[in-house]
Structure formats: structure tokens, C-alpha cells
Short mmCIF file of C-alpha atoms in Angstrom, two decimals:
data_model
loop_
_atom_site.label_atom_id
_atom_site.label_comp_id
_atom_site.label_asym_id
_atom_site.label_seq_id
_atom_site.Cartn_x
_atom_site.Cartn_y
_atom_site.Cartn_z
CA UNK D 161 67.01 11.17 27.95
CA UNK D 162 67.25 9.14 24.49
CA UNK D 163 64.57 8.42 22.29
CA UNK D 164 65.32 5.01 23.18
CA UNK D 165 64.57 4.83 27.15
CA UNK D 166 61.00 7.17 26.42
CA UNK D 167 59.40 3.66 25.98
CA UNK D 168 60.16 1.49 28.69
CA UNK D 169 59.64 4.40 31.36
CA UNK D 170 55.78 4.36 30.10
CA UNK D 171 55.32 1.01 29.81
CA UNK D 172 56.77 1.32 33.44
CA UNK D 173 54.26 4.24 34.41
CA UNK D 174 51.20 2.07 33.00
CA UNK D 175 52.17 -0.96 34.93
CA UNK D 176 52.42 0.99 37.93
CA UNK D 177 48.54 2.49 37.62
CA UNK D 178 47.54 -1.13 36.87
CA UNK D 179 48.37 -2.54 39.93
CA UNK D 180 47.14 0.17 41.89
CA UNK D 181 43.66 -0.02 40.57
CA UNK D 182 43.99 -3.87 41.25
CA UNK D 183 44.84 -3.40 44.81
CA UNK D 184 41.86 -1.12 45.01
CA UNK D 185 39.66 -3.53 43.75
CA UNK D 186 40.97 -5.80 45.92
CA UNK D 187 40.28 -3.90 49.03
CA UNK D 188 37.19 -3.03 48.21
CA UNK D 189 35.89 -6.81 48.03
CA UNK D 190 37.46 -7.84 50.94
CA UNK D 191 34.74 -9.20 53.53
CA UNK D 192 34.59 -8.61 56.95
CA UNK D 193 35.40 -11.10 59.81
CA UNK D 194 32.71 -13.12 61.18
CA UNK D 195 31.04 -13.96 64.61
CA UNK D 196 30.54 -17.62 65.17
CA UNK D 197 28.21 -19.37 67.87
CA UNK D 198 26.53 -22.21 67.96
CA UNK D 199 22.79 -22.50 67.10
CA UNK D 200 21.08 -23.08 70.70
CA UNK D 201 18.01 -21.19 73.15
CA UNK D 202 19.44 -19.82 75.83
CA UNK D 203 22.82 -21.99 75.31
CA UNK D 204 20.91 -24.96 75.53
CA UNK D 205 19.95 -27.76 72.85
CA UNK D 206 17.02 -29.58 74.08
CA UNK D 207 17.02 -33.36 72.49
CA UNK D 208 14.18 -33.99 70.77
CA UNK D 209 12.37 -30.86 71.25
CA UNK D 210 13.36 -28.67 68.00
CA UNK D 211 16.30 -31.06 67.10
CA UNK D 212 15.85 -33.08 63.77
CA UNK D 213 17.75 -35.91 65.09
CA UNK D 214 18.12 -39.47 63.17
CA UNK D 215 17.75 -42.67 65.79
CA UNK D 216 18.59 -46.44 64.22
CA UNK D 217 18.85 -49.24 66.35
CA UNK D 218 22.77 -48.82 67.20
CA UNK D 219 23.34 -45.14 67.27
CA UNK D 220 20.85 -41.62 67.77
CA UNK D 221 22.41 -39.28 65.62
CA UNK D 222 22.36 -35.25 66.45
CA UNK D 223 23.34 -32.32 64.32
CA UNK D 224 24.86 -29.75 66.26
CA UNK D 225 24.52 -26.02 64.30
CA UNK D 226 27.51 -23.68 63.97
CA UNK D 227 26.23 -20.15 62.88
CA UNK D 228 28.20 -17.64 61.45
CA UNK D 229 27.13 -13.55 61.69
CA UNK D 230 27.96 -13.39 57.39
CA UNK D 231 28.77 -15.39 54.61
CA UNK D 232 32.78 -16.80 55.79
CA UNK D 233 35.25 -14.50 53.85
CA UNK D 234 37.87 -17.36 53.55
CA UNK D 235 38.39 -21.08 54.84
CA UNK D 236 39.75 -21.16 58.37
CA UNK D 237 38.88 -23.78 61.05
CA UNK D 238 37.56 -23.55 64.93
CA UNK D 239 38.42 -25.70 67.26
CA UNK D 240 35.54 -27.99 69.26
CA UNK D 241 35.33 -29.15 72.43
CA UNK D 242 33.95 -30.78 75.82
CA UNK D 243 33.51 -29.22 78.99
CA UNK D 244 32.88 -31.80 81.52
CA UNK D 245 33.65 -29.64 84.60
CA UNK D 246 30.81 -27.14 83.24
CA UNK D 247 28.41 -30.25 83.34
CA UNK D 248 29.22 -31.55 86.99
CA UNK D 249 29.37 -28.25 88.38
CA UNK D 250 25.52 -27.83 87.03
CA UNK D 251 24.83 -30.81 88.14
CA UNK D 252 26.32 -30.01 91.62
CA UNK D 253 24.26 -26.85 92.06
CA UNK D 254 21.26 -29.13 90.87
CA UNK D 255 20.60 -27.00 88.13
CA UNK D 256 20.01 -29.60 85.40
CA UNK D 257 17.83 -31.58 87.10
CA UNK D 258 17.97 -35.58 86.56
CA UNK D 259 20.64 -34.67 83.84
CA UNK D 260 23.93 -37.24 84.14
CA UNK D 261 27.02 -36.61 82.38
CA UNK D 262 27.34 -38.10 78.72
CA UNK D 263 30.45 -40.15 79.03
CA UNK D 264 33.03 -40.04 76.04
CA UNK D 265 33.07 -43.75 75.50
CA UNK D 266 29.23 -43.23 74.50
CA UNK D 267 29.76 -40.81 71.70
CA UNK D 268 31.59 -39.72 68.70
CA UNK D 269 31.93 -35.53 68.05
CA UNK D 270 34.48 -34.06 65.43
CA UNK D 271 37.23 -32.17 67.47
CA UNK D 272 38.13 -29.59 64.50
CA UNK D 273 35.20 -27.69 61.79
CA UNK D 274 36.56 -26.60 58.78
CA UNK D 275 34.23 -23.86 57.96
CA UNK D 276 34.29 -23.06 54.18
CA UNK D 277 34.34 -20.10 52.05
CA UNK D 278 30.93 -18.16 51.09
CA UNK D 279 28.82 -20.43 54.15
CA UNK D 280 27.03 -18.84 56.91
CA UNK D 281 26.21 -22.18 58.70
CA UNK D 282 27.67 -25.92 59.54
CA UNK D 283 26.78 -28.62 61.17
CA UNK D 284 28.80 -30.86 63.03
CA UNK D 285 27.74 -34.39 63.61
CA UNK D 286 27.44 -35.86 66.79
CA UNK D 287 26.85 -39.58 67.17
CA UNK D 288 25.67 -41.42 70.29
CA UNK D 289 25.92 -44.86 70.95
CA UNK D 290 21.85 -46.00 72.17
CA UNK D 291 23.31 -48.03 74.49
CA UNK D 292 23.77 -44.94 76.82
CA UNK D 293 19.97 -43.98 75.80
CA UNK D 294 19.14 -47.29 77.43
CA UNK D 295 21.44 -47.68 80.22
CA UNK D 296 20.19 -44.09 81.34
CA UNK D 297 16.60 -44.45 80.15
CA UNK D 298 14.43 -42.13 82.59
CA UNK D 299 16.90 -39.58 82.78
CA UNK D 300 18.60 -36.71 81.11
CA UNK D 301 21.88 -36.75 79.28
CA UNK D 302 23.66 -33.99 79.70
CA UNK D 303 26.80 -32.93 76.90
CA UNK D 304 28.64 -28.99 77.27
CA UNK D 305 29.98 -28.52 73.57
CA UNK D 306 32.80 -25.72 73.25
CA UNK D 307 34.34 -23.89 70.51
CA UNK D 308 37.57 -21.88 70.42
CA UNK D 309 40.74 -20.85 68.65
CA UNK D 310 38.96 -19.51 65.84
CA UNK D 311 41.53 -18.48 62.53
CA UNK D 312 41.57 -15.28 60.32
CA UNK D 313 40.27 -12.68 62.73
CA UNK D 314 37.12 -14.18 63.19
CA UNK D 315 35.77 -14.39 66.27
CA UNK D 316 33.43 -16.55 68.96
CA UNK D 317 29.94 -14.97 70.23
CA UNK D 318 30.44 -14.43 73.79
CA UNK D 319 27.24 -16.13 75.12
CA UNK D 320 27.45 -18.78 71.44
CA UNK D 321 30.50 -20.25 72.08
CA UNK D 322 29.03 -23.40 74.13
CA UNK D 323 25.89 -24.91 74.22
CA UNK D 324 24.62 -27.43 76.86
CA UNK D 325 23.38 -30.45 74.86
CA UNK D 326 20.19 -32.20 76.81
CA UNK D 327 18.71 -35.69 75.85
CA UNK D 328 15.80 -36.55 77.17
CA UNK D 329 15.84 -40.13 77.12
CA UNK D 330 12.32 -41.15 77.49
CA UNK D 331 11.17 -38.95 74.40
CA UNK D 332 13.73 -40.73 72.52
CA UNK D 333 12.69 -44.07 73.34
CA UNK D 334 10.20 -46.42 75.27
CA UNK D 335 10.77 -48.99 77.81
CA UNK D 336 10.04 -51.31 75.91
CA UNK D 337 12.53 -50.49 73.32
CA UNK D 338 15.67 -51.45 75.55
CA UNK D 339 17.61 -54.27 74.50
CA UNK D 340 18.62 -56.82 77.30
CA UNK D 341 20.64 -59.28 76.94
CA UNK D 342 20.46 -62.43 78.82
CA UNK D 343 21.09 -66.16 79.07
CA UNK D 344 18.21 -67.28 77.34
CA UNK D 345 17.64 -70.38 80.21
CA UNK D 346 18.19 -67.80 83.20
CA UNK D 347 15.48 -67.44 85.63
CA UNK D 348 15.95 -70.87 87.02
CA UNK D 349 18.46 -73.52 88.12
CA UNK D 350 19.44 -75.41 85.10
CA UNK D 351 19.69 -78.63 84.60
CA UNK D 352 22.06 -80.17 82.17
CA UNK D 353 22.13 -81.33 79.40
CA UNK D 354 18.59 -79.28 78.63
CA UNK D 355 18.09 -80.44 75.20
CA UNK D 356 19.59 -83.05 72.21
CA UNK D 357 22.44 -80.71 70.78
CA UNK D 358 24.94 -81.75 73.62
CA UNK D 359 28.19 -83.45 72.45
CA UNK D 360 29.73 -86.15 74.37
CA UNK D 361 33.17 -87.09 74.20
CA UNK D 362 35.65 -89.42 75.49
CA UNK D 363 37.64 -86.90 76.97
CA UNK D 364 35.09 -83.99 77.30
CA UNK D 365 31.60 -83.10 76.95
CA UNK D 366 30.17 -80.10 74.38
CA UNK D 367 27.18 -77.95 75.80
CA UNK D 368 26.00 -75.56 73.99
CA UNK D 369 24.61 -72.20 75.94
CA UNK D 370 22.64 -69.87 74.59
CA UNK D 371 22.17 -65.62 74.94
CA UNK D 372 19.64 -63.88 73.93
CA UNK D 373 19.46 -59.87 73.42
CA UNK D 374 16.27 -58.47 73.47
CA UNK D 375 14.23 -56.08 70.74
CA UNK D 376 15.00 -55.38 67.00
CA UNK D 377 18.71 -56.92 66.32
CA UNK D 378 21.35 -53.87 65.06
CA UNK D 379 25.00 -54.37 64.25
CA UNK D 380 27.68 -56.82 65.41
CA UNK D 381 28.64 -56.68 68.56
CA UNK D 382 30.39 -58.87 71.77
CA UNK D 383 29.80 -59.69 75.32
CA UNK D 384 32.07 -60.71 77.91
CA UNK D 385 32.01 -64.32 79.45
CA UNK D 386 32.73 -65.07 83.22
CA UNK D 387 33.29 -68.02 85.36
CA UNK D 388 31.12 -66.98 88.88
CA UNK D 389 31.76 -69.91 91.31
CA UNK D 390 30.52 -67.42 94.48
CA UNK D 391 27.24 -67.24 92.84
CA UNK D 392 27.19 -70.85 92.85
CA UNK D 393 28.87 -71.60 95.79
CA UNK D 394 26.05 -69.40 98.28
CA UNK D 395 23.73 -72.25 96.40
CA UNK D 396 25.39 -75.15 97.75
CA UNK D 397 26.25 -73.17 101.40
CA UNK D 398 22.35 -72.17 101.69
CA UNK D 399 21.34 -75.83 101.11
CA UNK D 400 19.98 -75.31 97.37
CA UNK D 401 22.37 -77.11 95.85
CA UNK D 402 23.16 -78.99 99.44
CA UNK D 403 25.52 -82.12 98.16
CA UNK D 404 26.47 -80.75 94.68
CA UNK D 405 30.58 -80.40 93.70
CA UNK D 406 31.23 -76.78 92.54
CA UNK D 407 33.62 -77.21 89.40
CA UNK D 408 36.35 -75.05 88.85
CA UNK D 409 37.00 -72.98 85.82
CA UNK D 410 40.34 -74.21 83.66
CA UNK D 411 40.78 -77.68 85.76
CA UNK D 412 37.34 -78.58 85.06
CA UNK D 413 35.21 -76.59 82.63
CA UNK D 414 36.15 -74.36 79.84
CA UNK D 415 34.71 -71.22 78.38
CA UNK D 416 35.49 -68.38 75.69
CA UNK D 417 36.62 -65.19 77.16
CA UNK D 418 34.12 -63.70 74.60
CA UNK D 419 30.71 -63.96 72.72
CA UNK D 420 30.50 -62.13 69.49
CA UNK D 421 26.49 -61.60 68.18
CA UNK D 422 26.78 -61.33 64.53
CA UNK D 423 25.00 -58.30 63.05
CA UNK D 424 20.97 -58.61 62.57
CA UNK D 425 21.09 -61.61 64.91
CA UNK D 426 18.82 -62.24 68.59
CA UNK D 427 20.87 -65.48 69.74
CA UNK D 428 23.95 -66.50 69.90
CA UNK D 429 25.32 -69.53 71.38
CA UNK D 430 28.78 -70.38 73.06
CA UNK D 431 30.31 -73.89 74.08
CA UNK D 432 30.57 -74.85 77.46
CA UNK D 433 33.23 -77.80 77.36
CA UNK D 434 33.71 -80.17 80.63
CA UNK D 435 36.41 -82.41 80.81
CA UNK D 436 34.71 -86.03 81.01
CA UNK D 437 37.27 -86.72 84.30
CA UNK D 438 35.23 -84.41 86.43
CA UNK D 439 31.82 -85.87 86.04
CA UNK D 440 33.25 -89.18 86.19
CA UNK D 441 34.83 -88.28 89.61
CA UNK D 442 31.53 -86.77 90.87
CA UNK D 443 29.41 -89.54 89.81
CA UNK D 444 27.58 -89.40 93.60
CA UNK D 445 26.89 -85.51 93.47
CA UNK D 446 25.80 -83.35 90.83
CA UNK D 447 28.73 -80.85 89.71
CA UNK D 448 27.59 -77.29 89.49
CA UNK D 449 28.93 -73.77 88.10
CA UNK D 450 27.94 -70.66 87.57
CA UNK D 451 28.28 -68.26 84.29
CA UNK D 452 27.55 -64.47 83.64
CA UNK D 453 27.84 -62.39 81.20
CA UNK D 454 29.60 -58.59 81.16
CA UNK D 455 31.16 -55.78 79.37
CA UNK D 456 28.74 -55.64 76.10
CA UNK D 457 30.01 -53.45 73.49
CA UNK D 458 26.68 -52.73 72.87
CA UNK D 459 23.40 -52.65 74.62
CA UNK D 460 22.27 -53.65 78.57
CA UNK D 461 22.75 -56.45 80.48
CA UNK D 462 19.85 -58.06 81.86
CA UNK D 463 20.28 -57.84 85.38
CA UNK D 464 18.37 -60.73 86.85
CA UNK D 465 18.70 -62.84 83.85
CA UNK D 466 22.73 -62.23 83.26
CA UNK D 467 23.86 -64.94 85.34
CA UNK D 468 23.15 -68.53 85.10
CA UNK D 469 23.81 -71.73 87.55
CA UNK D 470 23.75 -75.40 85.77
CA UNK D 471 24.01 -78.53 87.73
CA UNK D 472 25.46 -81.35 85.21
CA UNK D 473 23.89 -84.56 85.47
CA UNK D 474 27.00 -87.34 84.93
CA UNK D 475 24.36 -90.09 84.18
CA UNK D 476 23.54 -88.19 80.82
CA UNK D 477 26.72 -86.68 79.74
CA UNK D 478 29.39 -89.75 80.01
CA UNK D 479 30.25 -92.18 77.41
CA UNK D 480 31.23 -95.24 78.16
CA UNK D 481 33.54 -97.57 76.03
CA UNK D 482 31.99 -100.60 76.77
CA UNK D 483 33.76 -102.74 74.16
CA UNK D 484 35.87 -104.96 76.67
CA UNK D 485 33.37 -105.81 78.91
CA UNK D 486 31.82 -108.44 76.58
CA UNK D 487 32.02 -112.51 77.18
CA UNK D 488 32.76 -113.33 73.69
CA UNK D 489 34.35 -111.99 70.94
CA UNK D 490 34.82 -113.53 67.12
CA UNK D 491 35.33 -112.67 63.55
CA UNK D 492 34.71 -113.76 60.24
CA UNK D 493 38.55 -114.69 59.40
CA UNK D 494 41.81 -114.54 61.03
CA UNK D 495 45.69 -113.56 60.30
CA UNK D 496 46.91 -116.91 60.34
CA UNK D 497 50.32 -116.07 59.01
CA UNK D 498 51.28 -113.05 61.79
CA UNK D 499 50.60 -113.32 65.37
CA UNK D 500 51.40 -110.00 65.74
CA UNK D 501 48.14 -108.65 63.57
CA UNK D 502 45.63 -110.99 64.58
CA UNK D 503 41.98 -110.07 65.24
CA UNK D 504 42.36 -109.63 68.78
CA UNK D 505 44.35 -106.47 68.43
CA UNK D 506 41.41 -104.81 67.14
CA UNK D 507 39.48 -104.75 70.21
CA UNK D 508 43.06 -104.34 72.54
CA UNK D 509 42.87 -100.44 73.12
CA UNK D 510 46.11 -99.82 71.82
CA UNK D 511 45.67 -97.77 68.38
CA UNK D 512 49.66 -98.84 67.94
CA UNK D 513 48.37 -102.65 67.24
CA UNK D 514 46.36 -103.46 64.49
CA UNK D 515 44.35 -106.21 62.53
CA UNK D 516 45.46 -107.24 59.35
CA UNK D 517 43.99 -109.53 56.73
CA UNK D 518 44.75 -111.34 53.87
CA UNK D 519 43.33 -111.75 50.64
CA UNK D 520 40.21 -109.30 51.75
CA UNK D 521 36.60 -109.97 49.98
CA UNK D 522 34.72 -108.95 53.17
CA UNK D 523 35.12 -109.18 57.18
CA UNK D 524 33.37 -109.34 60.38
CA UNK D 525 33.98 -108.64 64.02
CA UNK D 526 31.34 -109.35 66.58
CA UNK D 527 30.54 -108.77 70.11
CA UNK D 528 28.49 -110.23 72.35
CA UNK D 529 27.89 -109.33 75.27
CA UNK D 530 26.18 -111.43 78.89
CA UNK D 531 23.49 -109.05 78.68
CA UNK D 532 21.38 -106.61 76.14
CA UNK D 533 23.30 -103.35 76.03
CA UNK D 534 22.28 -100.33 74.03
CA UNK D 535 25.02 -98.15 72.37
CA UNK D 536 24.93 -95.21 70.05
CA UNK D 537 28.11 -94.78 69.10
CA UNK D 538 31.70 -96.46 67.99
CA UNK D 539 34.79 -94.93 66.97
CA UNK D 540 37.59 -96.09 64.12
CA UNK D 541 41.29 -95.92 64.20
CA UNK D 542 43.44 -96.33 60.89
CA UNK D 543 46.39 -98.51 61.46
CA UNK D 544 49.98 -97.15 60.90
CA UNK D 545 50.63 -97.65 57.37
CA UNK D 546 48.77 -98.09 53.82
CA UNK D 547 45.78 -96.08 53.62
CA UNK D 548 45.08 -98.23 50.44
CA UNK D 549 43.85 -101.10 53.21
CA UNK D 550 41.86 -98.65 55.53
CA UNK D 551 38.27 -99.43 55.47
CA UNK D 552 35.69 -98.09 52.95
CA UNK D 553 32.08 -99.33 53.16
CA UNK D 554 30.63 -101.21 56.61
CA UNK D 555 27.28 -101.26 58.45
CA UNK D 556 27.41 -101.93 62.57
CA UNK D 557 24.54 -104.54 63.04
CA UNK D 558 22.44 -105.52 66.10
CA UNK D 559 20.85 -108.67 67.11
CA UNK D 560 19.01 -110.92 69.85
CA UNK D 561 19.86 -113.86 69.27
CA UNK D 562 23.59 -113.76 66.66
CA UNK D 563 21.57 -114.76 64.11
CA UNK D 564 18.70 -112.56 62.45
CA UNK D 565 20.78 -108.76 62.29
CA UNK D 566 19.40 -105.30 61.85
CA UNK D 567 21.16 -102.70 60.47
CA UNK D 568 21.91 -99.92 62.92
CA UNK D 569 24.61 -97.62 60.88
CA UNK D 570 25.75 -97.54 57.05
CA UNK D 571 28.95 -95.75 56.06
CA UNK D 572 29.80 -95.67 52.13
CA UNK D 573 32.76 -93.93 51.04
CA UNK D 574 34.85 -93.47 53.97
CA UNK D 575 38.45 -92.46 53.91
CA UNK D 576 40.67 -91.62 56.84
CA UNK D 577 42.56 -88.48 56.16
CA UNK D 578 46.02 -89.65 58.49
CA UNK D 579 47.39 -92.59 60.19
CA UNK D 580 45.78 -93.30 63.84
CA UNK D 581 43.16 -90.98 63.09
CA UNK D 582 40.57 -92.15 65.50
CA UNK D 583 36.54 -91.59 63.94
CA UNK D 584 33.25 -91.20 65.55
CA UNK D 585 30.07 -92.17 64.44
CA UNK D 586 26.68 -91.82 66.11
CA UNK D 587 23.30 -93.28 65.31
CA UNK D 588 20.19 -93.16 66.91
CA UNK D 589 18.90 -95.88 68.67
CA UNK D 590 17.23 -97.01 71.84
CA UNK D 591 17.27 -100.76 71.41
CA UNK D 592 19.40 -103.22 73.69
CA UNK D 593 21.14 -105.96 72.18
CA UNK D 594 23.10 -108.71 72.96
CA UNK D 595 25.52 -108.96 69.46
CA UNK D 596 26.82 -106.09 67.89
CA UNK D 597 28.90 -106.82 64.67
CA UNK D 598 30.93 -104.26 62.57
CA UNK D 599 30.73 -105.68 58.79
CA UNK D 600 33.25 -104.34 56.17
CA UNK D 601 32.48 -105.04 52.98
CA UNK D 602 34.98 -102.99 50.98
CA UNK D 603 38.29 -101.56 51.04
CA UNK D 604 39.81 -98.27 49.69
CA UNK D 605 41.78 -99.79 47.26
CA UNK D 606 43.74 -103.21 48.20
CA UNK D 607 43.74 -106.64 48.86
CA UNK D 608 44.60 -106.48 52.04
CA UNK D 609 42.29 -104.97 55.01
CA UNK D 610 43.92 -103.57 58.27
CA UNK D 611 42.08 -101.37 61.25
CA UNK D 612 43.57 -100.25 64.27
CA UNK D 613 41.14 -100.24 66.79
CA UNK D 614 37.36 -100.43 66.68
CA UNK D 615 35.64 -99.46 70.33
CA UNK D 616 31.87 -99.32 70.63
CA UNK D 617 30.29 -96.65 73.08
CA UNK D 618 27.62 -96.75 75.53
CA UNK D 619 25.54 -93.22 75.04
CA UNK D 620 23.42 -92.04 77.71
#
């Protein structure tokens, strides 16, 4: 061997007892697998009793223990699990008493735990919606959590590997906790319109119906809405409603499919919309429907207070344009120069015909009418062409005798935003008279003043 190889071979040697030693080491710090098992008495996990659970007004929220025999020598994951067939079978043999099964829509559970290096316990969260608590309130929920497939040689305690989770719900929360929601007018036929917030329209009437959900208000959530004509129709068969129309959902009556409650909130309202057609055509005999409410996301329903019958009363929901049945009708000037745009075309009904004036400084049309009528509303139509002539400022005046006017509605600053854009305007009143007049005093920015149509309503 040359002087020159003597080197390498014990820098060769050296490395060799190196490594050795560092395997050694090694080996001798290696940990041992690990027994897992979840934290329970007896494989149970009685809810409240010795469970620090967290409740808020949406969700009841439960840690469930994983225990390991020593510190974990190394990350690997277990596997977690349901066992439904070990709950109905108990509950078969009547071995968990009142206990039902927790259904998986009504809870949230991790399905994997990654269990970390140098921990010897973790908790997996389990989250259950409180609208089970409520819907099963009385009884015992009843949940079998599994684990398997553990990694890295460790292994599952025979008798830890599930644990049947148990809820009591009436330690959890009081009767009077539960949150029912409800139309807030159930309990009773109900009349309609109820109140002042109603909208009537030409074409269809607005009625606003309102839901209520009981207790301290949590997150957003939604209800179904339902058309039920058999509720209403045993009504009319049984003689409670004898005489009344039942209206039909879609040719009648409108409603949303859903009703979303915004978060924090106890009411929430939805619009009930009637097409003006059917309470004209049952004039003679109340129309009547039925609503309920289904499906919430969230919470319970109310059972005697989740369905609601209205009878509509057409005397108080129909509008009535009552602009051509006066006995006289004049204005302040006329088109002279087109017989085409005169003043009558303003009170025609045909939005496609319009007044049109010359050399504008201000205008009047009046009604009057062979009796005192009382009115609460008119509507505007823009004519077809030069918004610059569309009116600006008016009032609509009342009077006795065509002489001595009081001022029923005042409108500054108006602009129509297309052409034959009808506008309504409402005003309160109560008063019959026998002249109405619509005065313009001002233009949007012309000579020239034009108007389509202008139709005064008769409000219930």
C-alpha cells in the first residue's frame, strides 16, 4: 500500500464509526407507538354532565377528547367516524332510553385528526346545530363517534375506540328557550288589509305579511313559503268561510318561494301581491287563501301558528280611476294650432296622445264631477318626446264650489326619467269634493308644456 492511499482509508475508517454511533443514538431515542381512545366513562360522553361544552344561540358546541397512552412519537393521522347502526340497534334493544338518533344534517364533526408530534391529547370539535336541541327538546340525542385506520404503528384501545355521545336536551336548555317561528297574525282568520302599509295598484295590490321567530335573534337564516288552498278550502266547505272565492296561487296571488330573516332580527316581512282582476271579479264574495310556512334552515316551526288564512276585502284594496266619469271637464288654455294635441287628450286614456301647449307660463286642468268624490291618488304619463316640456312643479287642488281651492298635493322638482313613464302620487285625505284641478306652474326647461295622460284615483 503507498504512502499515498494510508489517508483516505482512515478518513474512511472514521466516517464509518461516526455513523454508527449516530445510528445508535438514533435508536436509542426512538419512542414507542402509542394507544389512542377517546376520553369517555364507560364509552359514553354524557352532555352536560362533565362536558365543558359552549352553547350560543345558533349552535351548542362539544369537544370530543382523543387520548393518547404517551407523548405521539411522530405526526400521523386517525381516521373518525359515525356509527349509526350502533345507535339504532341500542335504541332497538331500548338500551338508551328516550335517546333519538342525531341526524347528520344537524351537526358538523371533522372526519380526519391530525395528531401532532410530542401531544398526548386532542380534541376534536363537534358542532351542533340548536335547532335539533329544540326540535328534540325532552329527549336524548344520541351520536356513536368511531376512530380507525390509525398510521405509524400506533394503535386504537380496544374498548376507546368509540364513544356514545348523549345530549340531554333539557339540561341544555329550557322550554322557554325554543325559538318558534310563526306568522305573527296567526291564531285567527285574517282579515285584509289589517293595517295602513298595504299598496294598491292598478294592476295589483301589495300586502305586506309578517313572521315572527320567537326568543333571542341568532344568525341569518330562511324559511320556506307555501301556497295551502286545502287549508282554506275545509273553511269555505265547513261553512266558515261559507260564500268566500278561494284564489289560486300564480293566476291570482303571488308569493316568494322564500323568506330570508336577516341575522339579529325577530320579524321579517314578505309581499303578498294580488292581481287587482281577481278582487274586481269577486266583488260579491270575499276571496280567501291560505299561507304556511316550512323548511327553516334554522329553528322550529310553530305548529299552530305556521299557517295563516286571509279573506281580502275588495271594497278596501281596489283603486278606481275615476277620471272619466266626471260631467265637465276644462282647462286654463288650449292648442289652438293642432287638433291632434288638444287638451282633451289628456284625460283620453291613451298614454300615445298627448297635450301640448304653446308659449307655457302656467296651466290648468279641472274636473268636476255631478257629485263630491274623494280621491287619494293620481298618476302622470310623460308624452313621447322632449323631456325639456315634461312637467316640473304642480299642486292637485280641491274645492266645493270651483272657486275657493285647497291644496291637496305639492310636487317641486319633478323629472320623469323615460318617455310614457306613468307616476303615482298619493296624499292623504278624507274630504269629498266636487272640482279637482291639477295646476302646473313650471316646466323642466322649455316653452312649451306637453303631458300624456293625467288620471285621478279613487282610494279606498
Amino acid at each position: 500500500m503507498s504512502r499515498n492511499m494510508l489517508p483516505v482509508l482512515l478518513l474512511l475508517l472514521l466516517s464509518g464509526m461516526v455513523s454508527c454511533k449516530k445510528d445508535d443514538k438514533f435508536q436509542d431515542e426512538q419512542l414507542d407507538a402509542v394507544n389512542i381512545s377517546i376520553q369517555s366513562t364507560n364509552g359514553r360522553i354524557a352532555v352536560p354532565a362533565g362536558n365543558n361544552y359552549t352553547k350560543t344561540t345558533d349552535y351548542l358546541n362539544i369537544p370530543v377528547k382523543i387520548v393518547l397512552s404517551a407523548t405521539a412519537p411522530k405526526i400521523f393521522t386517525v381516521d373518525v367516524h359515525v356509527n349509526n347502526d350502533t345507535i339504532t340497534h341500542l335504541i332497538e334493544q331500548q338500551q338508551l332510553g328516550d335517546a333519538v338518533l342525531l341526524e347528520e344534517s344537524y351537526y358538523q364533526l371533522p372526519r380526519m385528526a391530525e395528531i401532532r408530534f410530542g401531544i398526548d391529547t386532542f380534541t376534536l370539535p363537534l358542532q351542533i346545530s340548536m335547532q335539533a336541541i329544540e326540535r328534540y327538546y325532552g329527549k336524548t340525542l344520541a351520536l356513536a363517534v368511531g376512530l380507525s385506520d390509525v398510521g405509524k404503528n400506533n394503535t386504537l384501545d380496544a374498548a376507546g375506540k368509540m364513544a356514545i355521545l348523549l345530549i340531554n336536551t333539557a339540561e341544555i336548555i329550557r322550554q322557554e328557550d325554543i325559538h318558534y317561528i310563526s306568522f305573527t297574525a296567526a291564531g285567527s282568520i285574517l282579515q285584509q288589509p289589517s293595517g295602513t302599509d298595504h299598496v294598491l295598484g292598478t294592476n295589483e295590490v301589495v300586502l305586506p305579511v309578517s313572521v315572527t321567530l320567537g326568543g333571542v335573534a341568532g344568525g341569518a337564516f330562511t324559511v320556506s313559503v307555501n301556497a295551502s288552498p286545502d287549508t282554506a278550502q275545509v273553511l269555505i266547505d265547513d261553512g266558515t268561510l261559507s260564500g268566500s272565492a278561494l284564489l289560486k296561487e300564480g293566476d291570482d296571488y303571488s308569493i316568494p318561494s322564500t323568506l330570508t330573516f336577516p341575522a339579529n332580527t325577530n320579524t321579517a316581512r314578505f309581499n303578498l301581491v294580488v292581481k287587482t282582476e281577481a278582487l274586481k271579479r269577486n266583488v260579491q264574495n270575499k276571496p280567501v287563501l291560505a299561507l304556511s310556512l316550512s323548511s327553516p334552515t334554522r329553528h322550529l316551526l310553530d305548529a299552530e301558528r305556521s299557517t295563516i288564512v286571509m279573506t281580502l276585502d275588495p271594497s278596501k284594496l281596489i283603486e278606481t280611476d275615476i277620471t272619466n266619469t266626471n260631467i265637465g271637464y276644462k282647462t286654463q288654455y288650449e292648442n289652438t294650432s293642432n287638433a291632434n294635441e288638444t287638451s282633451g287628450k289628456l284625460i283620453d286614456n291613451n298614454i300615445n296622445s298627448k297635450f301640448l301647449l304653446f308659449n307655457f307660463s302656467t296651466v290648468w286642468a279641472q274636473l268636476e264631477f255631478a257629485t263630491p268624490q274623494t280621491t287619494g291618488a293620481y298618476t302622470m304619463t310623460s308624452a313621447n318626446d322632449a323631456p325639456e316640456r315634461d312637467p316640473k312643479n304642480w299642486t292637485l287642488e280641491g274645492s266645493d264650489n270651483g272657486t275657493d281651492w285647497t291644496v291637496l298635493d305639492t310636487q317641486r322638482d319633478q323629472a320623469f326619467g323615460s318617455r310614457f313613464l306613468t307616476v303615482k302620487y298619493t296624499f292623504n285625505n278624507q274630504v269629498a269634493f266636487k272640482f279637482y284641478r291639477l295646476n302646473v306652474s313650471a316646466v323642466k326647461n322649455s316653452s312649451l308644456f306637453q303631458l300624456a295622460e293625467w288620471r285621478l284615483l279613487k282610494r279606498p
